[in-house]
XYZ file of C-alpha atoms in Angstrom:
762
model
C 109.735 63.656 58.143
C 112.530 65.449 56.451
C 113.581 67.321 59.504
C 113.504 63.513 61.764
C 116.051 62.517 59.270
C 118.530 65.026 58.865
C 118.368 65.459 63.152
C 118.975 61.361 62.666
C 121.948 62.411 60.379
C 123.296 64.755 62.838
C 123.402 61.619 65.589
C 124.510 59.448 63.420
C 127.860 62.149 62.445
C 128.285 62.763 66.011
C 129.498 59.062 67.019
C 131.423 58.518 64.086
C 133.622 62.124 65.356
C 133.567 61.187 68.846
C 136.286 58.201 68.657
C 139.366 59.003 68.817
C 138.833 62.518 70.640
C 140.476 61.396 73.676
C 142.856 64.514 75.306
C 144.958 64.556 77.946
C 143.873 66.448 80.585
C 146.852 68.842 82.822
C 147.115 69.028 86.053
C 148.514 71.889 88.454
C 148.313 72.024 91.886
C 147.299 75.830 93.631
C 144.471 77.279 95.894
C 141.601 79.106 95.134
C 139.904 80.959 97.400
C 135.878 81.628 97.273
C 132.875 82.452 99.170
C 130.273 79.711 99.850
C 127.360 79.503 98.009
C 125.753 77.422 100.713
C 126.631 76.722 104.431
C 126.404 72.436 104.825
C 128.949 71.045 106.619
C 130.171 67.335 107.702
C 132.907 66.386 110.037
C 135.008 63.389 110.690
C 137.743 62.804 112.176
C 138.698 66.513 112.311
C 137.643 66.861 108.625
C 135.114 69.098 107.542
C 132.882 69.156 103.804
C 131.739 72.430 102.069
C 129.530 72.846 99.240
C 131.396 74.491 96.327
C 132.194 77.601 96.459
C 132.418 80.225 93.917
C 134.931 83.363 94.316
C 133.904 86.505 92.367
C 135.701 85.716 89.533
C 133.500 82.690 88.725
C 136.134 80.230 89.800
C 134.310 77.154 91.334
C 135.990 74.852 94.558
C 134.801 71.525 95.588
C 135.889 69.829 98.362
C 136.538 66.186 97.644
C 136.760 62.681 99.426
C 138.306 59.692 98.658
C 135.857 56.820 98.505
C 136.240 53.472 96.733
C 138.997 51.792 94.409
C 138.915 51.539 90.487
C 141.480 50.552 87.746
C 142.632 54.422 86.818
C 146.500 54.125 85.871
C 148.827 51.962 84.228
C 150.583 50.984 87.410
C 152.385 47.890 86.439
C 154.052 49.835 83.481
C 153.093 47.572 80.483
C 151.722 50.808 78.654
C 147.975 49.992 79.005
C 144.979 50.369 81.853
C 143.431 47.447 82.812
C 142.373 45.469 84.840
C 145.804 43.928 85.100
C 146.496 47.019 86.932
C 146.389 47.692 90.661
C 143.110 49.469 91.928
C 143.267 53.224 92.740
C 141.209 55.342 95.842
C 138.629 56.856 93.986
C 138.323 60.879 94.275
C 135.051 62.166 93.898
C 133.891 65.837 94.132
C 131.381 67.352 96.738
C 128.849 68.465 94.798
C 126.417 69.021 98.087
C 126.642 68.497 102.004
C 123.112 68.134 103.848
C 123.345 66.646 107.273
C 124.940 63.085 106.950
C 124.558 62.961 103.470
C 127.397 63.721 100.816
C 126.297 64.360 97.178
C 128.753 63.384 94.833
C 130.300 63.306 91.454
C 133.551 61.455 90.028
C 136.097 63.499 89.718
C 137.341 61.794 87.065
C 135.714 59.687 84.783
C 135.904 55.992 84.787
C 136.265 54.640 82.436
C 133.859 53.974 78.953
C 130.945 52.661 78.635
C 127.221 52.741 76.380
C 124.480 53.835 77.281
C 122.999 50.721 76.315
C 124.112 48.388 74.395
C 122.285 47.708 71.607
C 120.620 50.230 69.541
C 117.021 51.358 70.175
C 114.880 53.550 72.020
C 115.556 52.933 75.952
C 115.246 55.408 79.570
C 117.440 55.552 82.431
C 114.788 52.505 83.827
C 115.942 50.171 81.287
C 119.350 50.581 80.095
C 122.037 48.534 80.212
C 124.540 51.880 81.872
C 121.909 51.894 85.058
C 122.121 47.777 84.892
C 125.747 48.134 84.920
C 126.855 50.909 87.693
C 124.265 49.213 89.733
C 125.327 45.241 89.907
C 121.714 44.455 88.748
C 120.102 41.432 87.042
C 119.245 40.610 83.296
C 115.612 41.527 84.117
C 116.597 45.150 85.082
C 117.484 45.970 81.474
C 115.617 46.027 78.069
C 118.783 44.003 76.700
C 118.680 41.266 79.152
C 122.455 41.665 80.260
C 123.026 40.209 83.899
C 125.253 42.299 85.633
C 125.841 40.763 89.109
C 128.523 40.755 90.304
C 130.220 42.056 87.520
C 129.070 45.946 87.486
C 131.423 48.960 88.959
C 129.461 48.994 92.144
C 131.172 45.370 92.832
C 134.637 46.252 91.839
C 134.537 49.841 93.133
C 133.437 48.834 96.824
C 133.312 46.226 99.775
C 130.641 45.097 101.058
C 130.972 47.951 104.100
C 131.026 50.539 101.306
C 128.554 49.932 99.413
C 126.032 49.658 102.090
C 127.168 53.357 102.990
C 126.208 54.753 99.603
C 122.116 56.154 100.175
C 119.409 54.084 97.950
C 118.526 57.606 96.213
C 115.490 58.119 94.077
C 116.240 59.154 91.204
C 113.384 61.346 89.082
C 114.177 61.302 85.171
C 112.703 63.758 83.436
C 111.408 64.349 80.237
C 114.652 66.471 78.323
C 113.459 69.737 79.230
C 114.319 71.232 75.474
C 113.055 68.176 72.804
C 110.248 67.167 75.566
C 111.396 63.312 74.481
C 109.791 60.963 77.958
C 112.343 60.552 80.762
C 110.923 57.482 81.742
C 110.038 56.058 85.632
C 111.673 56.853 89.033
C 113.935 54.699 89.872
C 115.740 53.682 92.995
C 119.740 53.369 92.181
C 122.793 53.833 94.178
C 125.288 54.587 92.217
C 123.627 56.840 88.867
C 124.880 59.920 86.313
C 123.363 63.176 86.432
C 120.793 64.533 84.279
C 120.655 67.455 82.204
C 119.056 69.988 85.445
C 121.634 68.848 87.863
C 124.813 69.229 85.557
C 123.193 73.161 85.311
C 122.744 73.398 89.037
C 124.282 76.162 90.139
C 124.245 74.986 93.908
C 126.576 71.896 92.460
C 128.991 74.359 90.527
C 127.461 74.291 87.295
C 126.323 77.817 84.938
C 122.869 77.800 84.412
C 123.499 77.922 80.749
C 124.856 74.667 78.822
C 127.492 76.609 77.179
C 131.269 75.849 76.914
C 132.958 75.989 81.048
C 135.380 73.918 82.622
C 133.237 73.444 85.619
C 131.447 70.475 83.602
C 134.707 69.655 82.426
C 135.753 65.954 82.971
C 139.587 65.731 84.209
C 140.684 63.113 81.537
C 138.880 65.574 78.975
C 136.359 63.021 77.499
C 132.522 63.607 76.539
C 130.259 61.860 79.265
C 127.119 60.626 79.705
C 124.287 62.105 81.297
C 120.889 59.810 81.799
C 118.661 62.360 80.430
C 117.443 61.425 77.266
C 118.027 62.785 73.872
C 115.963 64.200 71.181
C 115.134 60.437 70.428
C 114.043 57.577 72.635
C 117.030 55.828 70.950
C 119.873 58.533 72.263
C 121.034 59.985 75.437
C 122.132 63.358 76.648
C 125.947 64.500 77.281
C 128.738 66.711 78.101
C 131.394 67.517 75.998
C 134.966 67.913 76.369
C 134.325 71.815 76.346
C 131.460 71.038 79.157
C 129.030 71.554 76.607
C 125.777 70.022 77.479
C 124.340 68.265 74.328
C 120.763 67.928 74.941
C 120.201 66.478 71.363
C 121.970 63.884 72.507
C 124.175 61.030 71.099
C 123.303 57.382 69.966
C 122.819 55.268 73.027
C 125.614 51.888 72.048
C 127.844 54.715 70.622
C 130.988 53.307 72.072
C 133.208 56.510 72.742
C 131.320 58.297 75.785
C 132.525 58.012 79.460
C 130.962 57.547 82.362
C 131.251 59.707 85.394
C 129.053 58.194 88.020
C 128.171 59.977 90.793
C 126.379 59.048 94.551
C 124.908 59.573 97.708
C 127.534 58.739 100.948
C 126.483 58.316 104.479
C 129.152 60.343 106.317
C 128.238 58.575 109.789
C 128.821 55.306 108.199
C 131.990 53.340 109.485
C 132.859 53.030 105.625
C 136.558 54.435 105.534
C 135.976 57.708 103.593
C 138.399 60.123 103.587
C 139.244 63.620 102.794
C 141.131 64.440 99.484
C 141.379 68.258 98.892
C 140.010 70.136 97.132
C 139.862 70.913 92.867
C 138.737 74.155 91.236
C 137.461 74.871 88.007
C 140.088 76.232 86.092
C 142.766 73.077 87.135
C 143.708 74.231 90.515
C 144.297 71.251 93.175
C 144.718 70.263 96.636
C 146.099 66.589 97.396
C 145.564 65.105 100.712
C 147.576 61.486 100.713
C 144.680 58.762 100.788
C 143.778 57.623 104.759
C 143.636 54.003 104.864
C 142.252 52.494 107.616
C 145.140 50.654 109.929
C 147.506 53.729 108.222
C 149.156 54.093 111.537
C 150.403 50.492 112.386
C 154.011 51.800 112.005
C 153.591 54.118 114.367
C 151.960 52.145 117.029
C 154.140 51.677 120.594
C 154.173 49.815 122.996
C 153.174 51.166 126.472
C 155.773 53.233 127.494
C 156.383 53.607 131.517
C 158.403 56.793 132.806
C 160.686 57.419 136.043
C 157.378 58.658 137.620
C 155.722 55.300 137.234
C 153.368 56.851 134.645
C 152.526 55.316 131.676
C 151.276 56.129 127.979
C 149.554 53.513 125.984
C 148.798 54.505 122.200
C 144.962 53.559 121.578
C 143.035 52.776 118.979
C 139.381 53.039 117.844
C 137.864 49.359 116.698
C 134.469 48.586 116.716
C 131.254 49.767 118.405
C 129.115 49.574 121.827
C 126.364 51.187 123.357
C 128.240 53.365 125.679
C 126.324 57.097 126.306
C 123.256 58.494 126.043
C 122.802 59.641 123.208
C 119.476 60.149 122.231
C 119.098 62.925 125.444
C 116.773 60.878 127.154
C 118.329 60.675 130.444
C 119.669 56.802 130.392
C 122.168 54.924 128.400
C 120.692 51.890 127.065
C 120.050 50.046 123.694
C 117.988 52.787 122.327
C 121.078 54.473 122.316
C 123.800 55.158 119.726
C 126.447 52.876 119.448
C 129.546 54.482 119.981
C 132.940 53.187 118.998
C 135.127 51.322 120.908
C 138.703 52.805 122.186
C 141.110 50.179 123.478
C 144.557 50.867 124.882
C 147.265 48.653 122.736
C 149.169 46.534 125.285
C 151.962 45.811 122.743
C 152.804 45.850 119.299
C 154.538 42.973 117.544
C 154.131 43.481 113.436
C 150.912 43.161 112.196
C 149.537 41.778 115.889
C 148.086 44.508 118.479
C 147.378 43.534 121.809
C 144.311 45.655 122.978
C 142.440 46.145 126.357
C 139.344 48.007 126.072
C 139.890 51.557 127.748
C 137.038 51.465 130.088
C 134.481 49.418 131.682
C 132.127 48.441 129.175
C 128.875 46.162 130.108
C 127.920 44.358 133.302
C 128.044 40.481 133.204
C 128.379 37.702 135.927
C 131.164 36.103 135.811
C 129.106 32.620 135.754
C 125.341 32.567 135.715
C 125.279 29.817 138.818
C 127.826 29.670 141.794
C 128.946 26.571 141.388
C 132.945 26.259 140.797
C 133.896 26.839 137.518
C 137.123 27.798 135.342
C 137.759 30.347 132.390
C 136.776 27.270 129.880
C 133.636 26.580 131.353
C 132.241 29.645 132.446
C 129.402 31.632 131.101
C 131.420 35.012 130.706
C 133.552 33.359 128.014
C 130.377 31.945 125.912
C 129.212 35.655 126.131
C 131.963 37.714 125.345
C 132.648 35.295 122.434
C 128.979 34.165 121.306
C 129.492 30.420 121.930
C 126.485 28.320 122.227
C 125.338 26.407 125.355
C 127.707 23.388 124.917
C 130.403 25.594 125.633
C 129.328 26.373 129.461
C 128.414 24.669 132.388
C 125.217 26.416 133.005
C 124.241 25.958 129.071
C 123.694 29.378 128.053
C 123.061 30.106 124.091
C 124.951 33.090 123.118
C 124.871 32.325 119.394
C 124.034 35.843 117.504
C 124.045 37.463 120.196
C 126.553 38.790 123.231
C 129.412 40.794 123.120
C 131.226 39.851 120.562
C 127.835 39.695 118.029
C 127.063 43.423 119.140
C 130.532 45.107 118.953
C 131.498 44.249 115.784
C 130.602 43.632 112.117
C 131.208 40.254 110.617
C 134.265 42.045 108.735
C 135.530 43.368 111.471
C 134.688 39.416 113.240
C 136.799 38.323 110.877
C 140.023 40.651 111.817
C 140.116 39.816 115.259
C 143.064 36.882 116.008
C 141.723 33.498 117.554
C 144.112 33.372 120.598
C 145.506 30.511 122.558
C 144.796 31.800 126.063
C 146.219 30.136 128.393
C 144.455 29.307 132.292
C 147.485 29.399 134.812
C 146.436 28.632 138.288
C 146.242 31.569 140.762
C 149.751 32.453 141.805
C 149.043 32.667 145.327
C 145.918 30.257 146.455
C 146.983 27.649 143.779
C 143.134 27.531 142.586
C 143.018 25.657 139.524
C 142.520 27.904 135.900
C 141.289 24.881 133.951
C 141.862 24.008 130.440
C 143.719 26.522 128.025
C 141.580 27.698 125.988
C 141.049 29.179 122.125
C 139.031 32.620 121.939
C 138.976 35.692 119.871
C 137.854 38.072 123.090
C 138.450 37.506 126.878
C 139.305 38.914 129.623
C 143.074 39.480 131.019
C 144.557 37.390 133.870
C 146.502 38.251 137.147
C 149.631 37.486 135.394
C 148.405 39.444 132.670
C 147.359 42.814 134.374
C 150.392 42.499 136.900
C 153.466 42.488 133.481
C 155.197 46.198 133.535
C 155.047 45.055 129.245
C 151.976 45.926 129.073
C 152.242 49.225 131.077
C 151.273 47.610 134.444
C 153.381 47.559 137.532
C 154.831 44.310 139.293
C 152.495 45.474 142.594
C 149.049 44.837 143.439
C 148.007 48.572 143.416
C 148.987 51.129 140.676
C 146.429 53.841 139.074
C 146.881 52.217 135.571
C 144.921 49.160 136.486
C 142.260 51.780 137.269
C 139.505 51.638 134.979
C 136.797 54.185 134.166
C 133.180 52.751 133.514
C 130.764 53.500 130.415
C 127.873 55.272 131.645
C 126.095 51.984 129.871
C 127.800 49.861 131.909
C 127.167 52.096 135.041
C 123.199 51.864 134.330
C 123.388 48.164 134.337
C 124.510 48.163 137.982
C 128.520 48.420 137.639
C 129.739 49.686 141.276
C 131.859 52.302 140.731
C 133.837 55.035 143.088
C 137.248 56.751 142.895
C 137.322 60.298 142.262
C 135.936 61.044 140.085
C 133.230 58.482 141.307
C 133.326 56.821 137.581
C 135.806 53.549 138.261
C 134.364 50.019 138.043
C 135.352 47.085 139.405
C 136.845 44.772 136.996
C 136.879 40.754 136.379
C 139.935 38.876 135.438
C 139.963 35.531 134.268
C 142.090 33.863 136.669
C 140.395 32.007 139.230
C 139.980 33.208 142.837
C 141.384 31.159 145.982
C 138.180 29.232 145.080
C 136.627 27.432 142.119
C 133.903 29.896 142.812
C 135.529 32.638 143.151
C 137.216 34.825 139.950
C 140.116 37.258 140.402
C 138.776 41.363 140.428
C 140.986 44.790 139.829
C 139.242 46.841 142.561
C 137.433 50.655 141.807
C 141.519 52.381 143.393
C 143.766 49.841 140.713
C 144.335 47.148 143.585
C 144.266 43.466 142.127
C 142.367 41.404 144.544
C 143.738 37.530 144.366
C 141.436 36.424 146.491
C 138.732 37.645 144.337
C 135.155 37.777 144.230
C 131.584 35.864 144.185
C 131.196 34.003 140.243
C 127.790 35.622 140.659
C 128.302 38.669 141.926
C 126.277 41.008 140.195
C 128.093 44.609 140.334
C 131.724 44.305 138.213
C 132.034 45.331 134.730
C 133.662 43.669 131.906
C 136.860 45.138 130.424
C 137.118 42.599 127.462
C 140.338 42.433 125.746
C 141.646 40.764 122.296
C 144.087 40.480 118.929
C 143.375 42.105 116.239
C 145.566 41.907 112.723
C 146.052 45.342 112.405
C 147.323 44.985 109.222
C 144.099 44.502 107.578
C 141.444 46.319 106.499
C 139.351 46.305 109.504
C 137.996 50.054 109.599
C 140.585 50.687 112.899
C 141.430 54.362 113.767
C 144.306 55.902 115.690
C 142.944 56.932 118.722
C 145.766 59.226 120.353
C 147.568 58.186 123.665
C 145.908 57.773 127.376
C 148.196 57.636 130.290
C 147.694 56.354 134.030
C 147.683 59.837 135.378
C 144.330 60.830 133.329
C 146.216 62.725 130.479
C 145.289 62.169 127.155
C 145.780 63.468 123.597
C 142.911 62.213 121.883
C 142.085 62.164 117.980
C 138.332 61.885 117.474
C 136.096 59.507 117.136
C 135.507 57.793 113.918
C 131.734 57.641 112.843
C 129.575 55.335 114.601
C 127.149 51.831 113.593
C 127.212 51.247 110.185
C 123.854 51.940 108.456
C 122.680 48.237 108.590
C 119.035 48.880 106.392
C 120.411 50.230 103.270
C 119.407 48.108 101.268
C 122.340 47.364 99.204
C 122.913 47.675 94.724
C 121.716 44.589 93.231
C 118.281 44.899 95.288
C 117.566 48.338 93.901
C 114.463 47.546 91.744
C 111.802 50.329 90.333
C 111.462 53.392 93.258
C 107.968 51.998 93.939
C 108.770 49.002 95.647
C 111.381 50.463 98.141
C 111.306 53.110 100.578
C 113.200 56.767 100.487
C 115.624 56.399 103.146
C 117.021 60.337 102.965
C 114.934 64.057 102.833
C 115.529 65.551 99.242
C 118.451 68.198 99.663
C 117.048 71.748 99.818
C 119.752 72.897 97.167
C 118.702 70.354 94.707
C 117.652 71.414 91.158
C 114.262 70.170 91.769
C 111.890 69.266 93.882
C 112.253 65.797 93.239
C 115.908 64.885 92.236
C 117.819 63.293 94.399
C 115.257 62.098 97.226
C 117.365 60.052 99.133
C 115.729 56.644 100.378
C 125.680 50.128 107.168
C 149.198 37.199 123.536
C 151.701 38.428 121.285
C 151.683 35.227 119.694
C 148.146 33.622 117.915
C 147.468 29.520 117.874
C 144.339 28.083 117.722
C 143.911 25.678 119.510
C 141.278 22.339 119.065
C 138.669 23.727 122.537
C 137.666 26.546 120.257
C 133.685 26.117 119.836
C 132.804 26.568 116.423
C 130.503 29.400 117.189
C 133.433 31.598 117.188
C 135.153 30.358 113.613
C 131.124 31.466 112.077
C 130.327 35.047 112.564
C 126.890 35.798 114.034
C 124.687 38.214 111.958
C 122.339 40.042 114.088
C 119.259 40.442 112.673
C 118.097 43.508 110.507
C 115.466 45.827 112.451
C 111.608 45.206 111.905
C 111.251 47.568 108.116
C 114.114 46.374 106.132
C 113.838 45.854 102.985
C 115.870 42.214 101.957
C 115.629 40.543 98.811
C 116.147 36.981 97.720
C 118.988 37.920 94.755
C 117.845 33.875 93.928
C 114.594 34.444 92.665
C 114.336 38.064 92.809
C 111.806 38.209 95.478
C 111.533 41.180 98.001
C 111.577 40.427 101.752
C 110.422 43.262 104.047
C 111.134 42.300 108.007
C 108.721 42.359 110.250
C 110.189 41.804 113.981
C 114.003 41.199 114.944
C 112.461 37.999 116.185
C 113.092 36.604 113.133
C 109.947 37.096 111.069
C 109.635 38.469 107.256
C 106.781 39.359 105.054
C 106.856 38.583 101.361
C 106.896 42.014 100.207
C 107.079 42.350 96.245
C 107.972 40.231 92.974
C 110.922 41.851 91.853
C 110.276 39.981 88.387
C 107.195 40.376 87.168
C 107.333 38.695 84.641
C 107.332 35.731 86.598
C 105.474 32.555 85.665
C 105.891 30.547 88.861
C 106.132 32.071 92.568
C 106.988 29.817 95.492
C 106.517 32.193 98.971
C 108.748 29.777 101.389
C 107.807 28.884 104.630
C 110.816 29.974 105.545
C 114.265 31.732 104.018
C 117.476 32.615 105.040
C 118.855 36.215 103.705
C 122.237 37.742 104.859
C 122.807 34.501 107.187
C 118.929 35.118 109.222
C 116.989 32.502 108.902
C 113.130 33.687 109.254
C 109.964 32.375 109.127
C 107.764 34.283 106.214
C 104.978 34.728 108.043
C 102.706 37.076 105.424
C 102.069 38.370 102.497
C 102.169 42.531 101.823
C 99.074 44.546 99.852
C 99.958 44.407 95.847
C 102.879 41.740 96.330
C 102.006 40.345 93.153
C 100.768 43.974 91.365
C 101.591 44.058 87.599
C 102.485 40.271 87.523
C 100.330 39.645 84.231
C 101.965 36.653 83.072
C 101.772 34.641 86.404
C 100.902 31.097 86.120
C 101.097 29.290 89.593
C 101.963 30.273 93.269
C 102.756 28.029 96.056
C 101.748 29.854 99.672
C 103.765 28.470 102.446
C 102.577 27.114 105.906
C 103.654 29.929 107.969
C 101.759 32.420 106.499
C 99.012 33.643 108.983
C 98.110 36.854 106.616
C 97.820 37.950 103.116
C 97.285 41.757 102.147
C 94.816 43.434 100.376
C 94.840 43.348 96.860
C 97.628 41.025 97.288
C 96.880 38.916 93.639
C 94.555 41.147 92.354
C 94.385 41.412 88.820
C 96.971 38.073 88.029
C 94.554 37.221 85.007
C 96.514 34.091 84.161
C 97.083 32.909 88.149
C 95.181 29.051 87.159
C 97.089 27.321 90.099
C 96.966 28.898 93.795
C 98.354 26.125 96.604
C 97.913 26.986 100.333
C 99.505 24.946 102.786
C 99.076 27.520 105.464
C 96.533 25.725 108.334
C 96.426 29.751 109.688
C 94.590 31.888 107.651
C 91.267 33.568 108.902
C 88.889 35.553 107.169
C 90.482 38.745 108.884
C 93.482 38.186 108.411
C 92.827 37.742 104.545
C 91.747 41.330 102.600
C 89.952 43.108 100.388
C 90.627 41.527 97.069
C 92.821 39.703 97.611
C 92.344 37.657 95.213
C 90.082 39.708 92.465
C 91.336 39.616 88.818
C 92.555 36.064 89.525
C 91.561 33.530 86.166
C 87.781 32.106 85.942
C 89.357 28.313 86.050
C 91.767 28.185 88.373
C 92.127 25.829 90.992
C 92.764 26.926 94.498
C 94.316 23.999 96.529
C 93.829 24.393 100.607
C 94.358 21.623 103.524
C 91.599 19.521 103.984
C 90.577 20.282 107.514
C 90.075 24.131 106.115
C 88.473 23.502 103.196
C 85.222 24.392 104.464
C 86.230 27.956 106.570
C 88.390 29.220 103.848
C 85.659 28.297 100.822
C 83.753 31.173 102.739
C 86.572 33.951 102.816
C 88.019 33.210 99.312
C 84.934 33.780 97.993
C 84.438 36.985 99.764
C 88.195 38.136 98.506
C 87.514 38.009 94.938
C 87.522 34.752 93.995
C 85.126 34.042 91.391
C 82.806 31.107 91.586
C 84.088 28.961 88.553
C 87.153 28.798 90.509
C 87.208 25.270 91.872
C 88.882 24.601 95.542
C 90.507 21.350 96.320
């Protein structure tokens, strides 16, 4: 008992001594060379990332990246660093690289925070610091603090950045010296290092816990570890000298800093960039922050030389199916989307007029051969995701089509609405129809013969030819020329009749007579106006010329990871699948298992579909969360069906399984209740099962001893569609209400699924 009191006293002394111990570190710029511990690398836009390197003198060098932004310095000159200052890019040290996964540690401590707001016995799973880092609700911590929308992850990262952070299976080992229990494993996007991890040589740290520069924070502060200390109300930390204090400090100590870690998906379209290197001795090579759109001031209008060769600047923006990426010999929608390369036709301020560098797809100009204009053709609706009311064929492209397949919701918002002028055919006077307002459209005959866009006034020229992607070719685009990948592509102008539309032929000739609107071998080469000053993720792509020469900047990363759960959806690890394997250099076998015209004037004729972005349904198996009701769902099929997966709050007393639910802009029919869906819900008293539910998993309500009221609205349940022991262990005096016509049939299988004879059915 005396020994415990001594340790308790020491613990309090540590907390008292800490106040005011925040000396400022100095930074020098130098270059350190060393030998690599391991060889993991990842490439993005010409950059390579390496695992930490240690030279013969023991100096460690870490590669660094910029990702996210946070309040860090006094930018407004008022003498204090607070949220009145501008956020600055967060610099991270690369602790390991495994394929597209980079394990990152903040280069600096990013603020001070209690491990837990109140003094009590706590674990990482239930502390307030975990909830603050990940933006979790009140139910995820012992103090009942709600950090939804106000935590670190929401302040530091955009939605696109959040979707690029892997959900990580965080193992919480016991204290290796004192044996204090670490608690349950958790699933988090942002967390802290453990004692084992901060003593792992593979990450650049020595095996012992003694003083070392490798563990010192750049701003010379103590910083929390997630591992427990000696007592249940203490947590381990790293001192200013880099010592690992396994004895720990009281959890509500308010002078210890936060130095987050996370796993970043390098292949995501998240806008990360390399930041240079840092060394354990303070050496640093600093690279400027690479921000999306940084080349805006350097983008040029097309230039045509004396020989008639035109050079266009190019950008990458959006993603689409283009080539055979999975090696099955065919380019189709089973392949990964690739960044779309666009030619810059004009630059005026922040408005950049873009034309796809290649033909991207094959579509009919109109689904029927009747007379049509650009305003009423199905092509316009397909390009923009318009509904059936926007075209004469009554084709509904809401939620699908090029606009929805090629761009994220954020990207869509940065495509300008253009006033599209639809002039008559310049030779045959066929009527062009009303002007329209569109985000994506096709060039007109006048535009494809406009010298300011890099085209000749003549009908034929190399500059008008377009290569065709393997995807478009496989869909039936007719190609020719040398090499035989040039395709014919549609213009929006009418041909010599109202049921013809202009085209550009494989040799670059503008065919003003045109082609039948139901011609099925003509390609689509979209055009759009981009707000290039926006944070839309576009990047510079080099140049191309009409003579075939090009200087190409490597492609940015491909399709964003849409299925990674967001921070606010992270419950304990048992409820969600992991998404990444354990890195080979993990300190123990489970520590890091890791579970997306130059001036534009909007016109009144634009359908509402282009104003409201359409969201593509996540793939089957994706976990979605209903934040309002704290319930997890699992996508069953992409045709908008979903299953009730887990009750996020096991303390809930009343839960409704709805007939339908809208998550992430998608409306789903709720058709299933998963196995063990209500596991641990020992306070649950009433449940309603929606009318669209066709199956209930095994042990779905197993052990819900206080469950006294069940209302089943579904008429679609069968004996075989309800799992074993689904209702076993509910309250003995429960009342189950079922549809009247199904009462007799339901009574039979409900008894077989564990319902006691004392339970009443109505």
